[in-house]
PDB file of C-alpha atoms in Angstrom:
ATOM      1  CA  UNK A   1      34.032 -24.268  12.121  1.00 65.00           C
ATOM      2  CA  UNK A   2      35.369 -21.460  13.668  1.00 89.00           C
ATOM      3  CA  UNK A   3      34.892 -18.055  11.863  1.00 94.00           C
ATOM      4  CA  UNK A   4      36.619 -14.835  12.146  1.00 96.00           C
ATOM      5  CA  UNK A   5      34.832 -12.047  10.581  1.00 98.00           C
ATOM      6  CA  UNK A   6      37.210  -8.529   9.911  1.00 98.00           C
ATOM      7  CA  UNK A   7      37.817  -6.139   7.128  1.00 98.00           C
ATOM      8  CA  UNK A   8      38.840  -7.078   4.446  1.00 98.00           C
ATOM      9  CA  UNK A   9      42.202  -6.262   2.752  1.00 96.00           C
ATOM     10  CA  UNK A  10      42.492  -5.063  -1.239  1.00 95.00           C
ATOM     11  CA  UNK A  11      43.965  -8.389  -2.242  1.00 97.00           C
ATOM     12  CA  UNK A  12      40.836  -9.785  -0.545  1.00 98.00           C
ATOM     13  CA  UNK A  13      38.373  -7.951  -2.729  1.00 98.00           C
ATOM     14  CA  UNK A  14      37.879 -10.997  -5.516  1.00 97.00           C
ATOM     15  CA  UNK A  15      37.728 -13.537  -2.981  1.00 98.00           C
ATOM     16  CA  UNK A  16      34.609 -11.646  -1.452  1.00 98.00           C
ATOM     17  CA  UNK A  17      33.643 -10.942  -4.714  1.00 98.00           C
ATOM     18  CA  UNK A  18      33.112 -14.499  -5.531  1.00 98.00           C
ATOM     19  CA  UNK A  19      31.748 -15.223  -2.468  1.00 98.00           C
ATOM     20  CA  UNK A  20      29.182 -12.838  -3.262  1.00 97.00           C
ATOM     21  CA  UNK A  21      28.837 -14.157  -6.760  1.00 96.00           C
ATOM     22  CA  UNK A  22      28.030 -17.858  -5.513  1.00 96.00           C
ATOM     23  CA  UNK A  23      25.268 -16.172  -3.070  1.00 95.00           C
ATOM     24  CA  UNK A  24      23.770 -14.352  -5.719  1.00 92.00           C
ATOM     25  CA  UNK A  25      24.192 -16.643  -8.643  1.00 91.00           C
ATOM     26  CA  UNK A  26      19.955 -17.436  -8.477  1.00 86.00           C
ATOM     27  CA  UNK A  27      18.752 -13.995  -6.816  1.00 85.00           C
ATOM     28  CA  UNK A  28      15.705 -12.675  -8.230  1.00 83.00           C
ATOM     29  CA  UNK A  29      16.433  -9.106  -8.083  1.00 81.00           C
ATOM     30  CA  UNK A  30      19.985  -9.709  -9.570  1.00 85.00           C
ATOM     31  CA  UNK A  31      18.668 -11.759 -11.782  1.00 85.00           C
ATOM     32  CA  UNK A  32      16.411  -9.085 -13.698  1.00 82.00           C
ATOM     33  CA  UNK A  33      19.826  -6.645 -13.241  1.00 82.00           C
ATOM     34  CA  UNK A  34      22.220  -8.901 -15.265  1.00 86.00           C
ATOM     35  CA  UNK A  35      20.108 -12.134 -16.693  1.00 85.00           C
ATOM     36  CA  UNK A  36      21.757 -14.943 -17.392  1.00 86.00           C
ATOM     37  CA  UNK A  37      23.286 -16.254 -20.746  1.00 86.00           C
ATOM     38  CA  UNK A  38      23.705 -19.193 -22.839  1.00 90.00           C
ATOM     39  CA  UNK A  39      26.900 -20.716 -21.521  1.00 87.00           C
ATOM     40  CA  UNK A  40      28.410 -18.179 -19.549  1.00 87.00           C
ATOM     41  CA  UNK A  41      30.404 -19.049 -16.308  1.00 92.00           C
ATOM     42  CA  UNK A  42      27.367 -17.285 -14.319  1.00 91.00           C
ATOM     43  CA  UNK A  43      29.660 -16.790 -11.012  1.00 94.00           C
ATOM     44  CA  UNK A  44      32.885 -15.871 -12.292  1.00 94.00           C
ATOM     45  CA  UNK A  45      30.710 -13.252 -14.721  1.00 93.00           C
ATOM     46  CA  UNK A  46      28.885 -12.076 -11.663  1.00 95.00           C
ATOM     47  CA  UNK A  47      32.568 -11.597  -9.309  1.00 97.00           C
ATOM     48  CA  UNK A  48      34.108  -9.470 -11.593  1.00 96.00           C
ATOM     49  CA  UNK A  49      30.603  -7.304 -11.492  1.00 95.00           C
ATOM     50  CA  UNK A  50      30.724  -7.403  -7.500  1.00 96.00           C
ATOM     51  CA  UNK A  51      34.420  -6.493  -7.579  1.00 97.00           C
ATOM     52  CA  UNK A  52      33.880  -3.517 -10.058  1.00 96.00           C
ATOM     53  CA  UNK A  53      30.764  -2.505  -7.581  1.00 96.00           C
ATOM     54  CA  UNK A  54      33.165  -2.576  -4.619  1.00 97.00           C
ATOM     55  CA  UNK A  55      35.635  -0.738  -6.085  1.00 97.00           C
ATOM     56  CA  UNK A  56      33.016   1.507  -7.742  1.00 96.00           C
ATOM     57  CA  UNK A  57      32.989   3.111  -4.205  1.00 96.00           C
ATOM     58  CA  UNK A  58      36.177   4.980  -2.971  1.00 96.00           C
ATOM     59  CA  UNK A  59      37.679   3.120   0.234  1.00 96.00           C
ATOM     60  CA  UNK A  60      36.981   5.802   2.466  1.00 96.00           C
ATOM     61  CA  UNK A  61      33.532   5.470   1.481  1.00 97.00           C
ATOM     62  CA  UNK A  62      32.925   2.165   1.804  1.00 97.00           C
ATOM     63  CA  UNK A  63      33.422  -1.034   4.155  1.00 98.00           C
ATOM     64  CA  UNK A  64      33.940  -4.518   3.356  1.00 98.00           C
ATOM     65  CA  UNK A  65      34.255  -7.068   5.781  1.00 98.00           C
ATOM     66  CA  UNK A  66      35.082 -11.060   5.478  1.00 98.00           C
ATOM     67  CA  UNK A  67      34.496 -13.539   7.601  1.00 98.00           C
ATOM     68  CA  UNK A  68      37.206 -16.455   7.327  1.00 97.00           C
ATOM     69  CA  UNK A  69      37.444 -20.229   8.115  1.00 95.00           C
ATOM     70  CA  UNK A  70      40.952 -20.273   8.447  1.00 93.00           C
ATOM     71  CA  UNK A  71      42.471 -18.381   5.335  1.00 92.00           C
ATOM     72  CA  UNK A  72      39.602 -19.269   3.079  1.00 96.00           C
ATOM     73  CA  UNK A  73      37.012 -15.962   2.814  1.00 98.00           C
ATOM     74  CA  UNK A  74      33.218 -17.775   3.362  1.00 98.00           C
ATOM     75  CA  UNK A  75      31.688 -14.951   3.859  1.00 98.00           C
ATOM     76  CA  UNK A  76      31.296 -11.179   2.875  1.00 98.00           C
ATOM     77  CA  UNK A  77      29.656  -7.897   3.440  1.00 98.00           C
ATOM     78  CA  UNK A  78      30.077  -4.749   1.336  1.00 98.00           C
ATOM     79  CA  UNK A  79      28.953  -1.616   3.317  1.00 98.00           C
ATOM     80  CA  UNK A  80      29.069   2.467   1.726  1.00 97.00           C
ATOM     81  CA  UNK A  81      28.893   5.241   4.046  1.00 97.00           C
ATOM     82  CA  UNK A  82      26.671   7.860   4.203  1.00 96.00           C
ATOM     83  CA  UNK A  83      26.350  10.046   1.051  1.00 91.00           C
ATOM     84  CA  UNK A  84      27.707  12.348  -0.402  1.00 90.00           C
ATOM     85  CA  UNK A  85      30.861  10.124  -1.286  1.00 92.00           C
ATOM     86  CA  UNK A  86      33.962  12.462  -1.992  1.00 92.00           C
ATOM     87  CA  UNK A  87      35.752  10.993  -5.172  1.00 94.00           C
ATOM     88  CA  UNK A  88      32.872   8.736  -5.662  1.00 93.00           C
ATOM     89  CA  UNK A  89      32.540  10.113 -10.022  1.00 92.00           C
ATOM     90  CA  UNK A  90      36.343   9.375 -10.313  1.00 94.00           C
ATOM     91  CA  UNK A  91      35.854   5.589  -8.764  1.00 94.00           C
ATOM     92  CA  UNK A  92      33.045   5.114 -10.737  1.00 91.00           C
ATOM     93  CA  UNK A  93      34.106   6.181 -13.597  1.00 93.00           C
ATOM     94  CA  UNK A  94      37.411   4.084 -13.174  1.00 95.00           C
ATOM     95  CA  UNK A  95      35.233   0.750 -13.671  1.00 95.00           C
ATOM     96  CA  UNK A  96      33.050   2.146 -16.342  1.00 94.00           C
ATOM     97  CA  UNK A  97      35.459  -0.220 -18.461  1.00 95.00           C
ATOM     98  CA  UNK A  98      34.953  -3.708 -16.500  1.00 94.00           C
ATOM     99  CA  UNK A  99      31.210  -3.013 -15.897  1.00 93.00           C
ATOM    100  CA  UNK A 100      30.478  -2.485 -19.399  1.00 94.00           C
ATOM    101  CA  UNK A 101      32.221  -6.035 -20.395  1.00 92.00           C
ATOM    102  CA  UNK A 102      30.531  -7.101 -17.715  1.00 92.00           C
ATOM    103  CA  UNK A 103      27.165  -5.888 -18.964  1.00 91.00           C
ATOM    104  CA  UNK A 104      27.550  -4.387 -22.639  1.00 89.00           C
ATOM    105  CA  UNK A 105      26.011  -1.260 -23.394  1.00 90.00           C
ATOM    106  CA  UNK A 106      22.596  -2.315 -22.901  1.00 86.00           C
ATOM    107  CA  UNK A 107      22.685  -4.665 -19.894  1.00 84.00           C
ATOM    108  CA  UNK A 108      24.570  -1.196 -18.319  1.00 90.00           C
ATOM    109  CA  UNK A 109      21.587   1.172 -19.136  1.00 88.00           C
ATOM    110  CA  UNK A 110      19.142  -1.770 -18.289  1.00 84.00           C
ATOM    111  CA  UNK A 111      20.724  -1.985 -14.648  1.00 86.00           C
ATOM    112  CA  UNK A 112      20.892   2.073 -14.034  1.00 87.00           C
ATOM    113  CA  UNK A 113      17.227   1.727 -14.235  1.00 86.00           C
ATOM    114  CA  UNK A 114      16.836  -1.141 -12.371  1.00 83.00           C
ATOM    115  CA  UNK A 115      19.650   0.695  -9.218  1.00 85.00           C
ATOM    116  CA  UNK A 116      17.677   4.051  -9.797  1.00 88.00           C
ATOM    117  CA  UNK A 117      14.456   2.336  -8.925  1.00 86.00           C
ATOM    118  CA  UNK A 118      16.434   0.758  -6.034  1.00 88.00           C
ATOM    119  CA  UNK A 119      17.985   4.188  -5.198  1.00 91.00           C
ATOM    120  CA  UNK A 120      14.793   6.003  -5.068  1.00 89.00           C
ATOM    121  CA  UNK A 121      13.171   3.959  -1.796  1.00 89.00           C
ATOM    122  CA  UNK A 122      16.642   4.881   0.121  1.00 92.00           C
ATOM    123  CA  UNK A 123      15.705   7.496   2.846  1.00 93.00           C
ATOM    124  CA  UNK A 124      17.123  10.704   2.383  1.00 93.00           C
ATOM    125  CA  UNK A 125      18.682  10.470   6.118  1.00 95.00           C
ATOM    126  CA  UNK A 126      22.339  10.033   6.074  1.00 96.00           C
ATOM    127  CA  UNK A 127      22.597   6.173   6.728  1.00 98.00           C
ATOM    128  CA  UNK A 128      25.316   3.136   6.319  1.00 98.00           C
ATOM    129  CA  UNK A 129      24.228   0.700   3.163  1.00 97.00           C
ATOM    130  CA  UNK A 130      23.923  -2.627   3.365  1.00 98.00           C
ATOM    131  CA  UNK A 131      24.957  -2.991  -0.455  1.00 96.00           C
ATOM    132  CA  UNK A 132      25.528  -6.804  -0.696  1.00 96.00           C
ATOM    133  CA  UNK A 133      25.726  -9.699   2.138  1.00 97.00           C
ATOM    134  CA  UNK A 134      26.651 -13.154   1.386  1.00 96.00           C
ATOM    135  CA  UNK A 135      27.789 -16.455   2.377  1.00 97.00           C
ATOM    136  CA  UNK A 136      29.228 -19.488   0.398  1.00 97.00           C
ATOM    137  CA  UNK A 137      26.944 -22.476   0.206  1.00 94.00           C
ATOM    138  CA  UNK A 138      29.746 -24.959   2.227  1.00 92.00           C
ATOM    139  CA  UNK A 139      29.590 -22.271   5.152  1.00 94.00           C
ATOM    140  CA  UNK A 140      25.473 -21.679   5.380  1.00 93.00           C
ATOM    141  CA  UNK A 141      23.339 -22.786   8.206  1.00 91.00           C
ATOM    142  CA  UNK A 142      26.392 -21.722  10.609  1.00 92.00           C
ATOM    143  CA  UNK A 143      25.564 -18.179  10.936  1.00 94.00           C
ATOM    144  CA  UNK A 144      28.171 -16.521   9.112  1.00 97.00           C
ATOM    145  CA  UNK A 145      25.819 -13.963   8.031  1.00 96.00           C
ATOM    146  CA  UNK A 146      24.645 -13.035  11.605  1.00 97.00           C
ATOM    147  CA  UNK A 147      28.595 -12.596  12.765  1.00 97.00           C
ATOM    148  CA  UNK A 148      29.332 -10.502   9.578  1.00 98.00           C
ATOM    149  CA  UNK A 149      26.231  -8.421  10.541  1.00 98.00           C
ATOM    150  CA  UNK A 150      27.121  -7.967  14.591  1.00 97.00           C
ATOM    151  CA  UNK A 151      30.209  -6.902  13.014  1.00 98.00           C
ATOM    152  CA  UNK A 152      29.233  -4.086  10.902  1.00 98.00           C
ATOM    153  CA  UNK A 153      26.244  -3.207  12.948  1.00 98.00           C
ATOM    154  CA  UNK A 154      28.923  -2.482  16.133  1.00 97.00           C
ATOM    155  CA  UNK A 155      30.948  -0.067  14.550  1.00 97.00           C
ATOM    156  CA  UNK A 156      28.096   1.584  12.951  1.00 97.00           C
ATOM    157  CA  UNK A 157      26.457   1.429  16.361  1.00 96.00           C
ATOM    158  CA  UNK A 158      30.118   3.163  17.762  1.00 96.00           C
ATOM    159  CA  UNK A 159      29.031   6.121  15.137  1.00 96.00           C
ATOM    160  CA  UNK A 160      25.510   6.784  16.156  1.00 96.00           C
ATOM    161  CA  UNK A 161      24.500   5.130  12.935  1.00 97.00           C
ATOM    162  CA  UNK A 162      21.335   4.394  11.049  1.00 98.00           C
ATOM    163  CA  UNK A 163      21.480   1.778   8.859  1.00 98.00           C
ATOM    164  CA  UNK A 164      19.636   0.364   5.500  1.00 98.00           C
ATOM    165  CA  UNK A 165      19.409  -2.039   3.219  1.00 97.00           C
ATOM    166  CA  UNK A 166      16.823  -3.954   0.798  1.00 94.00           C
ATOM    167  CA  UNK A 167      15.893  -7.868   0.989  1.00 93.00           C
ATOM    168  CA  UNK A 168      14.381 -10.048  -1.501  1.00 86.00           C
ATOM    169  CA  UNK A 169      13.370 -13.029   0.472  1.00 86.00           C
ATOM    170  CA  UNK A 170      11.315 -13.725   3.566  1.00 87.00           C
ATOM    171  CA  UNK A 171      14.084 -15.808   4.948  1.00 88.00           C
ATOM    172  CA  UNK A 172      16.908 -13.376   4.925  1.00 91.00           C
ATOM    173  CA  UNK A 173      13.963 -10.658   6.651  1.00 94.00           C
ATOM    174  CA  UNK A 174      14.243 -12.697   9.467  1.00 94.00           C
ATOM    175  CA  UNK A 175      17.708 -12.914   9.927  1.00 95.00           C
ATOM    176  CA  UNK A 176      17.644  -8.664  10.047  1.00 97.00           C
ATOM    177  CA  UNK A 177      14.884  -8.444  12.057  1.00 97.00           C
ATOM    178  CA  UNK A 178      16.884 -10.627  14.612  1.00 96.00           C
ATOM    179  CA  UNK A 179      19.615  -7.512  14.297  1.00 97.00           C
ATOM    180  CA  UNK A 180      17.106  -4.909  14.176  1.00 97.00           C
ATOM    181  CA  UNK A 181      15.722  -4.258  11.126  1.00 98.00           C
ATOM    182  CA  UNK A 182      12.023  -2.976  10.475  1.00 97.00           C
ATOM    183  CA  UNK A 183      10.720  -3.528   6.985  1.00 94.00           C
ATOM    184  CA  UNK A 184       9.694  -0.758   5.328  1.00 93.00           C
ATOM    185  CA  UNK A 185       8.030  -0.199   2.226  1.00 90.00           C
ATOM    186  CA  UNK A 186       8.324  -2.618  -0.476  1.00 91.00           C
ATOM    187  CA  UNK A 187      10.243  -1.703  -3.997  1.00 90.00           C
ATOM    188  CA  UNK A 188       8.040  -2.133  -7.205  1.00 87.00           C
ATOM    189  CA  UNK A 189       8.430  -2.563 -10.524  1.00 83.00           C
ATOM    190  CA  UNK A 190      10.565  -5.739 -10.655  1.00 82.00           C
ATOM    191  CA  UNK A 191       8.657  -8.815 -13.027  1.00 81.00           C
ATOM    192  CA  UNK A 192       9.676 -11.467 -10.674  1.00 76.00           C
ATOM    193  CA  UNK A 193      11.280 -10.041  -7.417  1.00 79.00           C
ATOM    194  CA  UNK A 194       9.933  -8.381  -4.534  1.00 84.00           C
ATOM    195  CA  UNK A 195      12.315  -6.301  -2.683  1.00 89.00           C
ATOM    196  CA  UNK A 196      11.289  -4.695   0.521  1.00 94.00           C
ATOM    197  CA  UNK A 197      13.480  -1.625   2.121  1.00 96.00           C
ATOM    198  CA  UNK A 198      14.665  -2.421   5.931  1.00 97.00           C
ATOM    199  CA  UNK A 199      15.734   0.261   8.261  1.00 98.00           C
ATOM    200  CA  UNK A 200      17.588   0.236  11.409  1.00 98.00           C
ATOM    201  CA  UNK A 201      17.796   3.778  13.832  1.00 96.00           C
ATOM    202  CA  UNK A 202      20.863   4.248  15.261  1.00 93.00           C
ATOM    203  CA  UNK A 203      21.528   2.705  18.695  1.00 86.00           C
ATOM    204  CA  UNK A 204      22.901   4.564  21.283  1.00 71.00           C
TER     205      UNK A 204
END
């Protein structure tokens, strides 16, 4: 397998989206978000949320990078600068439409708590945000994830950077130690998942 990882194009952003949606089809923390239901297509349900998250966040604002076997996308990262986000209220409120078909009126206000919980650990220094990182399950064990993190983590590194993001299992807090990643503190108030906040200071 040979992998090339690079940003991604617009016409790109539902194949990542899926990719991310087959990643995060069992995650716990996504899992209390947007729960599952009776006889739903779980992964095509949760692309069209990751591609109204992505484009949630105007493209100035945000970075999304594939990594590619060929032509087929087998990998994806979504990244958002440092806030404030100019134009971010007009983006969002441009997929207010697909997230709430996505989620209905409830599952929407049940998954602003849920993000402001998340929000609230993020330090208040400006920082790049790992949002969502995933990997489809024919291309795992051949360290997609790692490439798509060197990456992202260069040309964050080429801005004098910090860097953050949240993890909800011990095996994926290995693979960002290895790109240096401290765990913080962890994120509370889930039933079933355990988040913990990750940092990374910039790198000169």
């Amino acid at each position: 397998m040979s992998i090339t990882v690079r940003p991604a194009s617009r016409s790109e952003v539902p194949a990542a989206a899926a990719v991310l949606a087959e990643a995060f089809a069992t995650d716990p923390v996504l899992a209390e978000i947007r729960p599952s239901r009776p006889g739903e297509q779980r992964e095509a349900v949760l692309g069209a949320l990751f591609a109204a998250l992505v484009r949630a966040v105007p493209e100035h604002a945000r970075a999304l990078d594939v990594a590619l076997d060929g032509d087929r996308v087998v990998g994806a990262a979504f990244w958002q600068a440092p806030r404030p986000h100019a134009g971010g209220t007009v983006a969002f409120l441009r997929q207010v439409p697909e997230l709430l078909r996505v989620l209905g009126v409830g599952g929407a206000f049940r998954a602003l708590r849920h993000l402001r919980r998340m929000d609230r650990a993020r330090p208040d220094a400006p920082h790049w945000y790992l949002a969502e990182i995933g990997v489809a399950a024919a291309a795992r064990g051949q360290g997609v994830g790692g490439l798509l993190l060197e990456h992202a983590l260069r040309r964050i590194d080429g801005l004098g950077a910090d860097a953050y993001l949240e993890s909800s299992t011990p095996q994926n807090r290995r693979l960002y130690r290895r790109h240096g990643f401290g765990d913080g503190a962890p994120i509370t108030g889930f039933r079933a998942a355990a988040p913990v906040s990750m940092w990374r200071p910039a790198v000169a």
